[in-house]
Tab-separated table of C-alpha atoms in Angstrom:
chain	number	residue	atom	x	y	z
A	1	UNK	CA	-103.013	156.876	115.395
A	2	UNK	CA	-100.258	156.973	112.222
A	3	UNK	CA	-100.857	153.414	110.824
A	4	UNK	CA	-97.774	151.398	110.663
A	5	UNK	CA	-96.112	150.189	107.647
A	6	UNK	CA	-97.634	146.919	107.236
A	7	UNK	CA	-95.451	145.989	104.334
A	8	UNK	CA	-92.269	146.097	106.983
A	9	UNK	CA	-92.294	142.652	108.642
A	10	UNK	CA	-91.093	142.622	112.956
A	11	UNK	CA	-88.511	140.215	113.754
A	12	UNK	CA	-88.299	139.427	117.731
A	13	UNK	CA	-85.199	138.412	119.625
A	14	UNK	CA	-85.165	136.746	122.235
A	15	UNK	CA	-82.437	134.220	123.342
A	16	UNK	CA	-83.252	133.392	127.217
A	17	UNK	CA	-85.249	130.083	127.844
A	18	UNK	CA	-88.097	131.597	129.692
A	19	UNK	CA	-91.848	130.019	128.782
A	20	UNK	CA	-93.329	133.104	131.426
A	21	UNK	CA	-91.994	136.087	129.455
A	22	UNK	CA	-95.162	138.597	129.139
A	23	UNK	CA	-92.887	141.236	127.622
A	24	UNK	CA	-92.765	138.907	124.479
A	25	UNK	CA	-96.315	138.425	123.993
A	26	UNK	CA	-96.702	142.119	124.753
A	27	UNK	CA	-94.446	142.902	121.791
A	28	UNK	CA	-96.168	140.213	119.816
A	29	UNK	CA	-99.921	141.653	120.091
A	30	UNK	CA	-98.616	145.538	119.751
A	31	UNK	CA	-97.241	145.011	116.213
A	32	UNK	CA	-99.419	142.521	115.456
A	33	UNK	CA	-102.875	144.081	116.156
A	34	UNK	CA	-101.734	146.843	114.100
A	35	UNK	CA	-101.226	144.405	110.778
A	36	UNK	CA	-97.190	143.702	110.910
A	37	UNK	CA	-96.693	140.651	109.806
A	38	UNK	CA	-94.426	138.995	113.400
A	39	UNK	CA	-91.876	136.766	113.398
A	40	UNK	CA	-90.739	135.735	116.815
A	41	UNK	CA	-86.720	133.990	117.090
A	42	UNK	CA	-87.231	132.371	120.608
A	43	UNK	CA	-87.526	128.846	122.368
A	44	UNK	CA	-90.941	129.408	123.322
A	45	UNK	CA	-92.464	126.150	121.496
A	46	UNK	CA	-93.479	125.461	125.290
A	47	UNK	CA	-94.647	128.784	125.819
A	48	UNK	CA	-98.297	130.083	125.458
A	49	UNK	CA	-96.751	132.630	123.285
A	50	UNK	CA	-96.798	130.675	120.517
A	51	UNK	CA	-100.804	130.256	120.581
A	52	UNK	CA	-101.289	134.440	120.209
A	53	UNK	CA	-103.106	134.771	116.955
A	54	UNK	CA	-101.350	137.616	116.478
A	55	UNK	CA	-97.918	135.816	115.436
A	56	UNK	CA	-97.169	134.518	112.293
A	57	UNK	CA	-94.429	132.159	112.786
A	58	UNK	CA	-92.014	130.996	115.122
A	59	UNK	CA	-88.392	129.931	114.546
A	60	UNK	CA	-85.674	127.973	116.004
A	61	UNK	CA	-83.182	130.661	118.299
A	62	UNK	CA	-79.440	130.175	118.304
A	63	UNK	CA	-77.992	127.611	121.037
A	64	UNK	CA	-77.167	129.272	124.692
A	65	UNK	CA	-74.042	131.102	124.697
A	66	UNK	CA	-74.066	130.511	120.669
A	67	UNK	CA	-70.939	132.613	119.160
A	68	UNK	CA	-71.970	135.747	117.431
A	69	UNK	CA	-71.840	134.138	113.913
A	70	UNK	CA	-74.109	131.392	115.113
A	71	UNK	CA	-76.453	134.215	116.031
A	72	UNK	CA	-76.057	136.238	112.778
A	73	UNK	CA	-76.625	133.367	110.838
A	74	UNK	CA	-79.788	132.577	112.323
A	75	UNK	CA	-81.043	135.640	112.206
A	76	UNK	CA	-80.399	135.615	108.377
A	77	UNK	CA	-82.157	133.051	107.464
A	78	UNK	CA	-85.543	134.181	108.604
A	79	UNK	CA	-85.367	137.149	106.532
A	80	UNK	CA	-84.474	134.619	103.225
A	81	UNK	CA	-88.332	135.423	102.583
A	82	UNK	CA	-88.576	138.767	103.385
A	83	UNK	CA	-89.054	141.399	99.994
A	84	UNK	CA	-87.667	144.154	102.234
A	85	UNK	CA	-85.556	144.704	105.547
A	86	UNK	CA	-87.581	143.813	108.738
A	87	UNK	CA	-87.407	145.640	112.129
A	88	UNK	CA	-85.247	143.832	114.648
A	89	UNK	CA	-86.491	143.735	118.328
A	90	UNK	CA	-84.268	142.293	121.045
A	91	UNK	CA	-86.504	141.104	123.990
A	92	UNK	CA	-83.518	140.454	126.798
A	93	UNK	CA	-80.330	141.660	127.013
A	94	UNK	CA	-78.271	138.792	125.378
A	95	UNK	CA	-80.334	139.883	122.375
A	96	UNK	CA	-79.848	143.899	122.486
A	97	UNK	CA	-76.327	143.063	122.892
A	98	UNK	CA	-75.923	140.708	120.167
A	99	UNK	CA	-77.687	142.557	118.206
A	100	UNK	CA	-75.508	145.609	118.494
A	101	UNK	CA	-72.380	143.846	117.934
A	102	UNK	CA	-73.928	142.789	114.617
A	103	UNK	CA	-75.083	145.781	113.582
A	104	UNK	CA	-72.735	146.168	110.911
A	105	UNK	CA	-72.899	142.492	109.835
A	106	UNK	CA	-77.087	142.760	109.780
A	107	UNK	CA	-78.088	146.123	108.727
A	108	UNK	CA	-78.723	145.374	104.723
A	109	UNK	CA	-81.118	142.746	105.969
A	110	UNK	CA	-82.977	144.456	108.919
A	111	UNK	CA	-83.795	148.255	110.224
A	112	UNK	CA	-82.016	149.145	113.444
A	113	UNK	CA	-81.289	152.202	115.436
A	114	UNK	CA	-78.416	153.712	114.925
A	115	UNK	CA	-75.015	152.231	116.709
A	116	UNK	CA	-74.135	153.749	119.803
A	117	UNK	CA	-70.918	151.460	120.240
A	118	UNK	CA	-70.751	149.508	123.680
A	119	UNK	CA	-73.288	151.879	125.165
A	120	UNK	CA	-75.539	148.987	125.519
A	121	UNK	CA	-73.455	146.657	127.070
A	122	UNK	CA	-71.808	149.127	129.314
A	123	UNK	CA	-75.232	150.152	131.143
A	124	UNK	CA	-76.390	146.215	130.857
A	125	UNK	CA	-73.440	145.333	132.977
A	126	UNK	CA	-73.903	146.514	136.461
A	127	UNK	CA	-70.414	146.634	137.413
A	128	UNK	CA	-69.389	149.313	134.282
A	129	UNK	CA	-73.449	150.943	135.055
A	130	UNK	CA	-72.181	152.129	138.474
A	131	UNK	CA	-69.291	154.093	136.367
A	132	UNK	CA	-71.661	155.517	133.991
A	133	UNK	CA	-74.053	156.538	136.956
A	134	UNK	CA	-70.677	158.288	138.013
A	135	UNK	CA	-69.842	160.044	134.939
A	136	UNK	CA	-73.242	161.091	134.438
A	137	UNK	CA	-73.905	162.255	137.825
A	138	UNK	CA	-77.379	159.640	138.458
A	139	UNK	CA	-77.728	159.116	141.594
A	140	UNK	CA	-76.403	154.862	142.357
A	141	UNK	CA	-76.327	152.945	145.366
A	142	UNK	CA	-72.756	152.435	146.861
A	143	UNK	CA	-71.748	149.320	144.533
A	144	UNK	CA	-68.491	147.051	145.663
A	145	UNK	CA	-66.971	144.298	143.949
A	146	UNK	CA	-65.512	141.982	146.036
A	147	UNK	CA	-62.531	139.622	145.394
A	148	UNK	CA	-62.930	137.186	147.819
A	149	UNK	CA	-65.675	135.037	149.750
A	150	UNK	CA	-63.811	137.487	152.533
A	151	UNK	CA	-64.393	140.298	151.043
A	152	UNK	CA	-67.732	139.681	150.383
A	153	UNK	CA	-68.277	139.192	154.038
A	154	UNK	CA	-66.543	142.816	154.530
A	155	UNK	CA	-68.569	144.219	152.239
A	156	UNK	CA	-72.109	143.663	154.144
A	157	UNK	CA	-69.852	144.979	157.294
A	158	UNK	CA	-69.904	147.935	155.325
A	159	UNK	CA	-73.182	148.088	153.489
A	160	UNK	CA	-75.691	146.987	155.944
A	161	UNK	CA	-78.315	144.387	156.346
A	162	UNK	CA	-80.567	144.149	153.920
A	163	UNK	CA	-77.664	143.768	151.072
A	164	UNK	CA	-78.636	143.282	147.215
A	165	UNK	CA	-76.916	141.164	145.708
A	166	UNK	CA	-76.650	140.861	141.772
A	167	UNK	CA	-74.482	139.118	138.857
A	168	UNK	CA	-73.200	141.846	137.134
A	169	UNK	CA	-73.846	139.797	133.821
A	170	UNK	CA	-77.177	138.081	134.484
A	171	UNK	CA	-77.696	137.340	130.994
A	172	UNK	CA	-74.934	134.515	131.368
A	173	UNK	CA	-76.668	132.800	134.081
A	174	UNK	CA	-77.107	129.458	133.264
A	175	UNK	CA	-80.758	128.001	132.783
A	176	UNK	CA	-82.241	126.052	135.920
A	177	UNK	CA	-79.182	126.905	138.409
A	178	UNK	CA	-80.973	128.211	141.260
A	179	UNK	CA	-79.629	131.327	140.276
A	180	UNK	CA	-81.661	135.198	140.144
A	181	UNK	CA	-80.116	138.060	138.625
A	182	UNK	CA	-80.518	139.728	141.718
A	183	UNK	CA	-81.324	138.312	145.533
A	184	UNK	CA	-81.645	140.329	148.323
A	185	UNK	CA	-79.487	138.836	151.358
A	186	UNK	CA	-79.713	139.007	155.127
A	187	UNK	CA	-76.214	137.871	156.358
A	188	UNK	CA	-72.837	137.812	155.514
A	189	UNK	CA	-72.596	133.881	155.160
A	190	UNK	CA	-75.344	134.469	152.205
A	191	UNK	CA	-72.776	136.872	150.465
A	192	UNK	CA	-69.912	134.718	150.801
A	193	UNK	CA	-71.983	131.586	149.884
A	194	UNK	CA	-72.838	133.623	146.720
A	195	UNK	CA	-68.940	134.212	145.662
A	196	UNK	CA	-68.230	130.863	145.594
A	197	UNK	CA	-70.530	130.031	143.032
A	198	UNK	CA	-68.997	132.770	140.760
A	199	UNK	CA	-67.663	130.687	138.318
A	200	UNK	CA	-70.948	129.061	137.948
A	201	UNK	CA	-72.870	132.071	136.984
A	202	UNK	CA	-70.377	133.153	134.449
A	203	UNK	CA	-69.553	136.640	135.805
A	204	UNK	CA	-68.562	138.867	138.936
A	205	UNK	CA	-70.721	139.312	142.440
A	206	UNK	CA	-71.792	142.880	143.078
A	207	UNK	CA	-72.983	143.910	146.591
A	208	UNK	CA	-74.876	147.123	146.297
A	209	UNK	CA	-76.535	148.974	149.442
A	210	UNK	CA	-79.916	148.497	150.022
A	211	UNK	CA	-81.680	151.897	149.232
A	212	UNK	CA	-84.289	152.607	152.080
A	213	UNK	CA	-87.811	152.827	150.509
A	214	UNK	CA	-91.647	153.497	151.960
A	215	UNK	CA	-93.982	151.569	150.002
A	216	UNK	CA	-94.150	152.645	146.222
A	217	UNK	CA	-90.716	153.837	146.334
A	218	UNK	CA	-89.672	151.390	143.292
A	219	UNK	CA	-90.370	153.274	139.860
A	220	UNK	CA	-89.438	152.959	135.944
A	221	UNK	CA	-88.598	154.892	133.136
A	222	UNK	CA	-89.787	153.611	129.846
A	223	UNK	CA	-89.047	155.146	126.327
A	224	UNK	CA	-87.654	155.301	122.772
A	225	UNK	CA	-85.207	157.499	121.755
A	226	UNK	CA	-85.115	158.317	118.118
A	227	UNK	CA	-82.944	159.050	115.111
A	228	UNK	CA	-83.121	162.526	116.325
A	229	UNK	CA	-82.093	161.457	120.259
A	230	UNK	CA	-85.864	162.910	121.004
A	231	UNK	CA	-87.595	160.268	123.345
A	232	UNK	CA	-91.003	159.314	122.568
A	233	UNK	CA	-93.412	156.186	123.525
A	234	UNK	CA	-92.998	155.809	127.059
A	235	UNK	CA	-93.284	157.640	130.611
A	236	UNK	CA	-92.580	157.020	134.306
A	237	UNK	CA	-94.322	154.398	136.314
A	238	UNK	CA	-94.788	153.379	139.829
A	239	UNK	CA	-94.441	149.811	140.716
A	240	UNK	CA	-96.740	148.751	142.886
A	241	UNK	CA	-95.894	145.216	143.370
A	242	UNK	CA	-93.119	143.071	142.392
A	243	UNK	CA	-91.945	139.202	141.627
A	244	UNK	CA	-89.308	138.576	144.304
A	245	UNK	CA	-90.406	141.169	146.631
A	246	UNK	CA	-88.337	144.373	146.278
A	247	UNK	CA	-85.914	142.673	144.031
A	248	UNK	CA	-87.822	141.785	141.067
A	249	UNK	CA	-90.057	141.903	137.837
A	250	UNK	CA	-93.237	144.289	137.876
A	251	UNK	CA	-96.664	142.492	138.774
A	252	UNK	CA	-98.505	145.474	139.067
A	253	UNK	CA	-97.312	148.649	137.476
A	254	UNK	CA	-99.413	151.964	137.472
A	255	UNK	CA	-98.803	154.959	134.824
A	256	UNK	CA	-98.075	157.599	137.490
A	257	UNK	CA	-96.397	161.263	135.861
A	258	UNK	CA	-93.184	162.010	137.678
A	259	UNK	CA	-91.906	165.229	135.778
A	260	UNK	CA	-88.386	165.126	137.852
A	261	UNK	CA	-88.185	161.238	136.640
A	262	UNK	CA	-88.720	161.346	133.110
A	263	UNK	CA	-86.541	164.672	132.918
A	264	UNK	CA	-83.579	162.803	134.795
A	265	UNK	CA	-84.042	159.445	132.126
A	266	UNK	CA	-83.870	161.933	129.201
A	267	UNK	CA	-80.601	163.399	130.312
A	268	UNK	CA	-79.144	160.340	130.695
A	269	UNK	CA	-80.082	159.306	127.478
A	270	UNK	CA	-78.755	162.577	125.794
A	271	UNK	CA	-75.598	162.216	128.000
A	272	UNK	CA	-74.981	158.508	126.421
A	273	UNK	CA	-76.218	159.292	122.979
A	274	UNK	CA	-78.381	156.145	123.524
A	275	UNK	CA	-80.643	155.179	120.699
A	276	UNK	CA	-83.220	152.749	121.031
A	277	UNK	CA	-85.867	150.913	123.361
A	278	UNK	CA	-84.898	151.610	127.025
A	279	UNK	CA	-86.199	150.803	130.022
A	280	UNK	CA	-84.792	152.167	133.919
A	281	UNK	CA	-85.741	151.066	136.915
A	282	UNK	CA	-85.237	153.475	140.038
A	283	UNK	CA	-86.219	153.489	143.382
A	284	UNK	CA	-86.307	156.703	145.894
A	285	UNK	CA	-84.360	157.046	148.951
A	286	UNK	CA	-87.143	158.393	151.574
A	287	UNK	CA	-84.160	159.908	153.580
A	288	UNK	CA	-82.778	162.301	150.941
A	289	UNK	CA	-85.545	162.255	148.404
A	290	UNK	CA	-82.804	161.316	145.650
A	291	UNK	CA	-84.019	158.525	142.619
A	292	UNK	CA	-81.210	156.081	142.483
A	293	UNK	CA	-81.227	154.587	139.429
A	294	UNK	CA	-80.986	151.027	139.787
A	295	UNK	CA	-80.926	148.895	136.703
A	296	UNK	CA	-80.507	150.428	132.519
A	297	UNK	CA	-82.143	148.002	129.893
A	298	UNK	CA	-81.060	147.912	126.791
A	299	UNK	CA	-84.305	146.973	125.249
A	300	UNK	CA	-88.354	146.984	125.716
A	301	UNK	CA	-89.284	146.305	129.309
A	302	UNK	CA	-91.538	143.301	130.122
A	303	UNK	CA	-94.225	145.412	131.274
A	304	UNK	CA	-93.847	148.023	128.220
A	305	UNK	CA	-97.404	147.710	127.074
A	306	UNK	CA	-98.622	149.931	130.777
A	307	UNK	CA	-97.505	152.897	128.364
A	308	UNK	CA	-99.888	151.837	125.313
A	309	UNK	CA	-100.686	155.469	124.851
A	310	UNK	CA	-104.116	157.377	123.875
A	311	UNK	CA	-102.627	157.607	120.622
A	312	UNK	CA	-102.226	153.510	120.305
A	313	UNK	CA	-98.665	154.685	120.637
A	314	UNK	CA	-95.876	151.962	122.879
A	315	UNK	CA	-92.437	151.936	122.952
A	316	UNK	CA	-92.384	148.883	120.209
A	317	UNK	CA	-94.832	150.712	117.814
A	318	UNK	CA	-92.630	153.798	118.286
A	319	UNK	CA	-89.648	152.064	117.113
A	320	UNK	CA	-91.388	150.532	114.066
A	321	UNK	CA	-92.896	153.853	113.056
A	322	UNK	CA	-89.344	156.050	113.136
A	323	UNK	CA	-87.467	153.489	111.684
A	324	UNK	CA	-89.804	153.066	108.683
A	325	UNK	CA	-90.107	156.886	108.511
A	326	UNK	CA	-93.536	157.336	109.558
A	327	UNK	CA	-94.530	160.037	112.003
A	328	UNK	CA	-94.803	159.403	115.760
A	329	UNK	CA	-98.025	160.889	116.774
A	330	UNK	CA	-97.910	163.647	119.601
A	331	UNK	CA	-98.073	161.734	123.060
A	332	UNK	CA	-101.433	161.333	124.636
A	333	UNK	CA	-100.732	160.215	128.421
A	334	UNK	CA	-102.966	157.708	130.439
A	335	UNK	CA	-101.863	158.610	133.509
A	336	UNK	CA	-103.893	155.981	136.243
A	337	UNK	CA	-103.661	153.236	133.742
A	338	UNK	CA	-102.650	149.622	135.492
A	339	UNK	CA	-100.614	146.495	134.237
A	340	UNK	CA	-101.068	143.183	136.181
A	341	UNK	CA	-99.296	140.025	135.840
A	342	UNK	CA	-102.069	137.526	136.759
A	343	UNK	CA	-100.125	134.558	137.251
A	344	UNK	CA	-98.021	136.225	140.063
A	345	UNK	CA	-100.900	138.233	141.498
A	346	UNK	CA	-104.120	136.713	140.784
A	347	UNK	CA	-106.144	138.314	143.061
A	348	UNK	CA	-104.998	141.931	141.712
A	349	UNK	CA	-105.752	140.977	138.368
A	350	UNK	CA	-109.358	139.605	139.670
A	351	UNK	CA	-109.437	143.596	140.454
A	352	UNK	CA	-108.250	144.836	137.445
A	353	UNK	CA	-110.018	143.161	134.756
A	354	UNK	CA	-110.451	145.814	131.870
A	355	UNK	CA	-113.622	147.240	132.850
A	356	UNK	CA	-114.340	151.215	132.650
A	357	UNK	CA	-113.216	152.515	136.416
A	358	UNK	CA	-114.542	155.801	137.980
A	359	UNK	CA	-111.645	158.278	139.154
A	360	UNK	CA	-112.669	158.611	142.587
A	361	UNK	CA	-115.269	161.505	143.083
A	362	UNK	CA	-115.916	162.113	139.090
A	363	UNK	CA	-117.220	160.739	136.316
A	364	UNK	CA	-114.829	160.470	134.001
A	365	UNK	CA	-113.763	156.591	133.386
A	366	UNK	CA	-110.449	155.670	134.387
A	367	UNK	CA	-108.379	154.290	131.521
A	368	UNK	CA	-108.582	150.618	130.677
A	369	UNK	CA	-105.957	148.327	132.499
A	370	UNK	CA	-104.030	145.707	130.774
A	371	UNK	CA	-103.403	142.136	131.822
A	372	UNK	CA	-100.309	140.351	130.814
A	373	UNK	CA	-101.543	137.700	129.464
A	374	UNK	CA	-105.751	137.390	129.110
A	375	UNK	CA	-106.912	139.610	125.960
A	376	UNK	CA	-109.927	139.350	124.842
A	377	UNK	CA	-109.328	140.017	121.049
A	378	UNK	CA	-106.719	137.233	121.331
A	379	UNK	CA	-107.750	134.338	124.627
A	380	UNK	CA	-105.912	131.546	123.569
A	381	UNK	CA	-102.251	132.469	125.848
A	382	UNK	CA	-104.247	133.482	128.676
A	383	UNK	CA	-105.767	129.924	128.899
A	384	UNK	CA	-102.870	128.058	128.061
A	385	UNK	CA	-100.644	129.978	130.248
A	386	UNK	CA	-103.196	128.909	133.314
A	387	UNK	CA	-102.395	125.415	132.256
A	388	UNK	CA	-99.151	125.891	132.220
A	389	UNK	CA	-98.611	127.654	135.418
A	390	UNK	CA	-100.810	125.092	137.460
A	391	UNK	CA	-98.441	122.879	136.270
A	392	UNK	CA	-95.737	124.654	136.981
A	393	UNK	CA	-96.892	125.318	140.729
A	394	UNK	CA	-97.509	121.664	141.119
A	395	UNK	CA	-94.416	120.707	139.977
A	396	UNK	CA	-92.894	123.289	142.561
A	397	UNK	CA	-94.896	122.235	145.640
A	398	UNK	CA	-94.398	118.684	144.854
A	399	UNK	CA	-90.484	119.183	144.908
A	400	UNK	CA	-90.544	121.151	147.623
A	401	UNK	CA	-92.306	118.506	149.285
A	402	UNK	CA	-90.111	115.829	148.382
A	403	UNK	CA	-86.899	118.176	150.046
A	404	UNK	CA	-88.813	118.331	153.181
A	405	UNK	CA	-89.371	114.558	153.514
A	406	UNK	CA	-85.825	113.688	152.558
A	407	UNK	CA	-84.736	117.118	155.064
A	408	UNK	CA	-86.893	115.258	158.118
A	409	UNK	CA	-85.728	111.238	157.308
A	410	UNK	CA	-81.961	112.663	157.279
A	411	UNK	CA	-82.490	114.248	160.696
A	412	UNK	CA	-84.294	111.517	162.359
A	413	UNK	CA	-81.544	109.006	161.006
A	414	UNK	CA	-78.667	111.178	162.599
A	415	UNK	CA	-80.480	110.915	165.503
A	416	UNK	CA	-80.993	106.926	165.650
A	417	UNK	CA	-78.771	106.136	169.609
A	418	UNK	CA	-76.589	103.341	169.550
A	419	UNK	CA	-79.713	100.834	170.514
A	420	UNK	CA	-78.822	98.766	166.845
A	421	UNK	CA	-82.028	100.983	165.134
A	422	UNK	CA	-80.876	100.798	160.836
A	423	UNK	CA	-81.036	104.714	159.997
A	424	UNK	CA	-83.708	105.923	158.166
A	425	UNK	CA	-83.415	105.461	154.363
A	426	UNK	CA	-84.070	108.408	152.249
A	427	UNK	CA	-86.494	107.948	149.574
A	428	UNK	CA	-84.431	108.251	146.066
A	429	UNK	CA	-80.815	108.486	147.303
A	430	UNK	CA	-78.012	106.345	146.055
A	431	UNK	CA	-76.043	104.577	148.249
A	432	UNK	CA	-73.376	107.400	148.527
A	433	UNK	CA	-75.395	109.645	149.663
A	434	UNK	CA	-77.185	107.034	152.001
A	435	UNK	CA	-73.567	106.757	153.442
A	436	UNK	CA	-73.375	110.498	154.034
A	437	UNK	CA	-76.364	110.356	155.766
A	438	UNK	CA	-75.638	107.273	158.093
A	439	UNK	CA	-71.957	108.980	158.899
């Protein structure tokens, strides 16, 4: 593999508060394994992140929903020490698009791709993605906007049961709301439940149609596209498995060739001038065959490191090598290699330890797998992220718990007859809602 310029420190980026983000350890071990000095800008003091021997230091991010100077500010100061530009990394899509409104403001302190305007935030948003998808000619599932709790009813009229649902700005979702990105509904009263809370989540409701799928129809695109526009340090993946079912992040991923995929991506790309880290996610219609594509990130996926090449080659090590100027070695596929997130599937990561595999009827080994978060050159996350997760589920049952109690008092209190029985207090209400309940 090219060695990377080790004199070129890696700043990461990352402005959501999310202790659970693999993607950032990912980056963490890929730059630093190969001797870049990392700095990681994220709240992740709680995180098991921050016990990867692989990163050098840690520092404070700017506030949620910090102004752009905020963020430019803070990003200056942990390069105060630097003796040449670093490579800037956005992790989420607050970040990326941050990042590339800033690019003028930043670029004599750090090494960035080179600004494509509001491409980034034009395929972040979903609403203005749908348009692109147009323009383009990518195949997009039927994508309405409604204006009213009505219309949102209408709208699953017209798209069908099951409808996806999604903010078409989930990057402004605020922290511990109750909130995903993207929930897949079975009713109209779920859709018009969802407009109402519009102003909470700090942009529009989108109600897209639910693309039909067998199993494995849910696939990603994941890649770099260079100073030159050529794409390099990625490839097409099957997702085998994901965290909420059919609506969410990879837990197991497998590094499957799809020639008609990765053509379509790199069309798109050429078609937006996009430069950068990108990462697609599609899913194929078993009625006509077509690859809708679903979501465009603006930035490294969280399961990025499936496409750790033969070469040593990922989409983060590609970006650090062509914006230093080094070569990019020619691709070397691992086509069959695996990516498990343990915590949400423990039992498939059991299975996929990194152990040589057999292809079935040969004897050539398999490539290796990679886990999210055990390595065994660097152990530390993996155990404290099993802490932290038990605690995490515990916390989560318990609650749950509590709701049910408090769900089963209220019910047997409404139904006290008139024979002078006090209702049922609930544990931990006050006495307004203790009124609510008695009326």
């Amino acid at each position: 593999m090219t060695p990377l310029d080790t004199r070129i420190p890696a700043v990461l980026l990352r402005m959501d508060r999310n202790p659970f983000h693999h993607g950032t350890l990912g980056a963490v071990r890929s730059l630093g394994r190969a001797g870049v000095q990392v700095h990681l800008v994220a709240d992740d003091h709680e995180s098991p992140v921050r016990h990867s021997r692989h990163l050098h230091r840690m520092h404070r991010p700017p506030a949620p929903g910090a102004p752009l100077a905020e963020v430019a500010a803070t990003l200056r100061r942990v390069t105060r020490h630097f003796t040449a530009p670093a490579v800037l990394i956005p992790l989420d899509d607050a970040g990326a698009l941050a990042i590339g409104a800033l690019h003028a403001e930043l670029s004599d302190r750090y090494l960035l791709p080179r600004p494509t305007g509001d491409t980034a935030e034009r395929v972040a948003d979903k609403e203005s993605l749908a348009q692109v998808c147009a323009r383009a000619g990518v195949a997009h599932p039927t994508t309405l906007a409604p204006e009213s709790a009505a219309d949102a009813v209408g709208a699953v009229a017209r798209l069908g049961i099951p409808t996806v649902a999604k903010w078409s700005r989930p990057w402004l979702l605020p922290q511990d709301a109750g909130l995903r990105s993207t929930t897949l509904i079975g009713s109209p009263h779920e859709a018009a439940a969802l407009f109402e809370r519009g102003a909470e989540a700090g942009s529009r409701l989108l109600l897209q149609a639910f693309v039909p799928g067998a199993r494995d129809a849910d696939w990603f695109v994941h890649g770099y596209a260079g100073r030159g526009g050529v794409v390099r340090g990625g490839g097409t993946g099957r997702k085998h498995r994901s965290w909420p079912r059919s609506a969410g992040l990879t837990v197991s991923g497998e590094w499957t060739h799809n020639a008609e995929l990765w053509s379509s991506a790199q069309q798109l790309i050429a078609f937006l001038g996009y430069r950068g880290v990108f990462d697609l996610d599609f899913r194929r219609d078993t009625a006509t065959g077509a690859f809708h594509l679903i979501d465009f990130n603006p930035r490294p996926g969280a399961q990025f490191r499936l496409f750790a090449d033969g070469a040593g080659t990922d989409v983060v090590r590609a970006l650090h090598l062509d914006l230093t100027h080094r070569p990019l070695p020619s691709p070397h596929p691992l086509e069959g290699r695996t990516f498990v997130v343990e915590n949400y599937a423990p039992l498939t990561a059991l299975r996929s330890l990194p152990r040589p595999r057999p292809w079935p009827g040969g004897s050539v080994a398999a490539p290796p797998g990679e886990l999210a978060w055990y390595a065994g050159d660097d152990p530390a996350p993996g155990a404290a992220m099993r802490r932290l997760w038990l605690r995490h589920v515990t916390r989560r049952l318990r609650d749950g718990a509590g709701r049910l109690v408090r769900r089963a008092l209220a019910v047997l209190s409404r139904g006290t007859g008139p024979g002078g029985h006090a209702p049922a207090v609930v544990p931990g209400q006050s006495t307004r809602e203790r009124a609510v309940t008695d009326a």
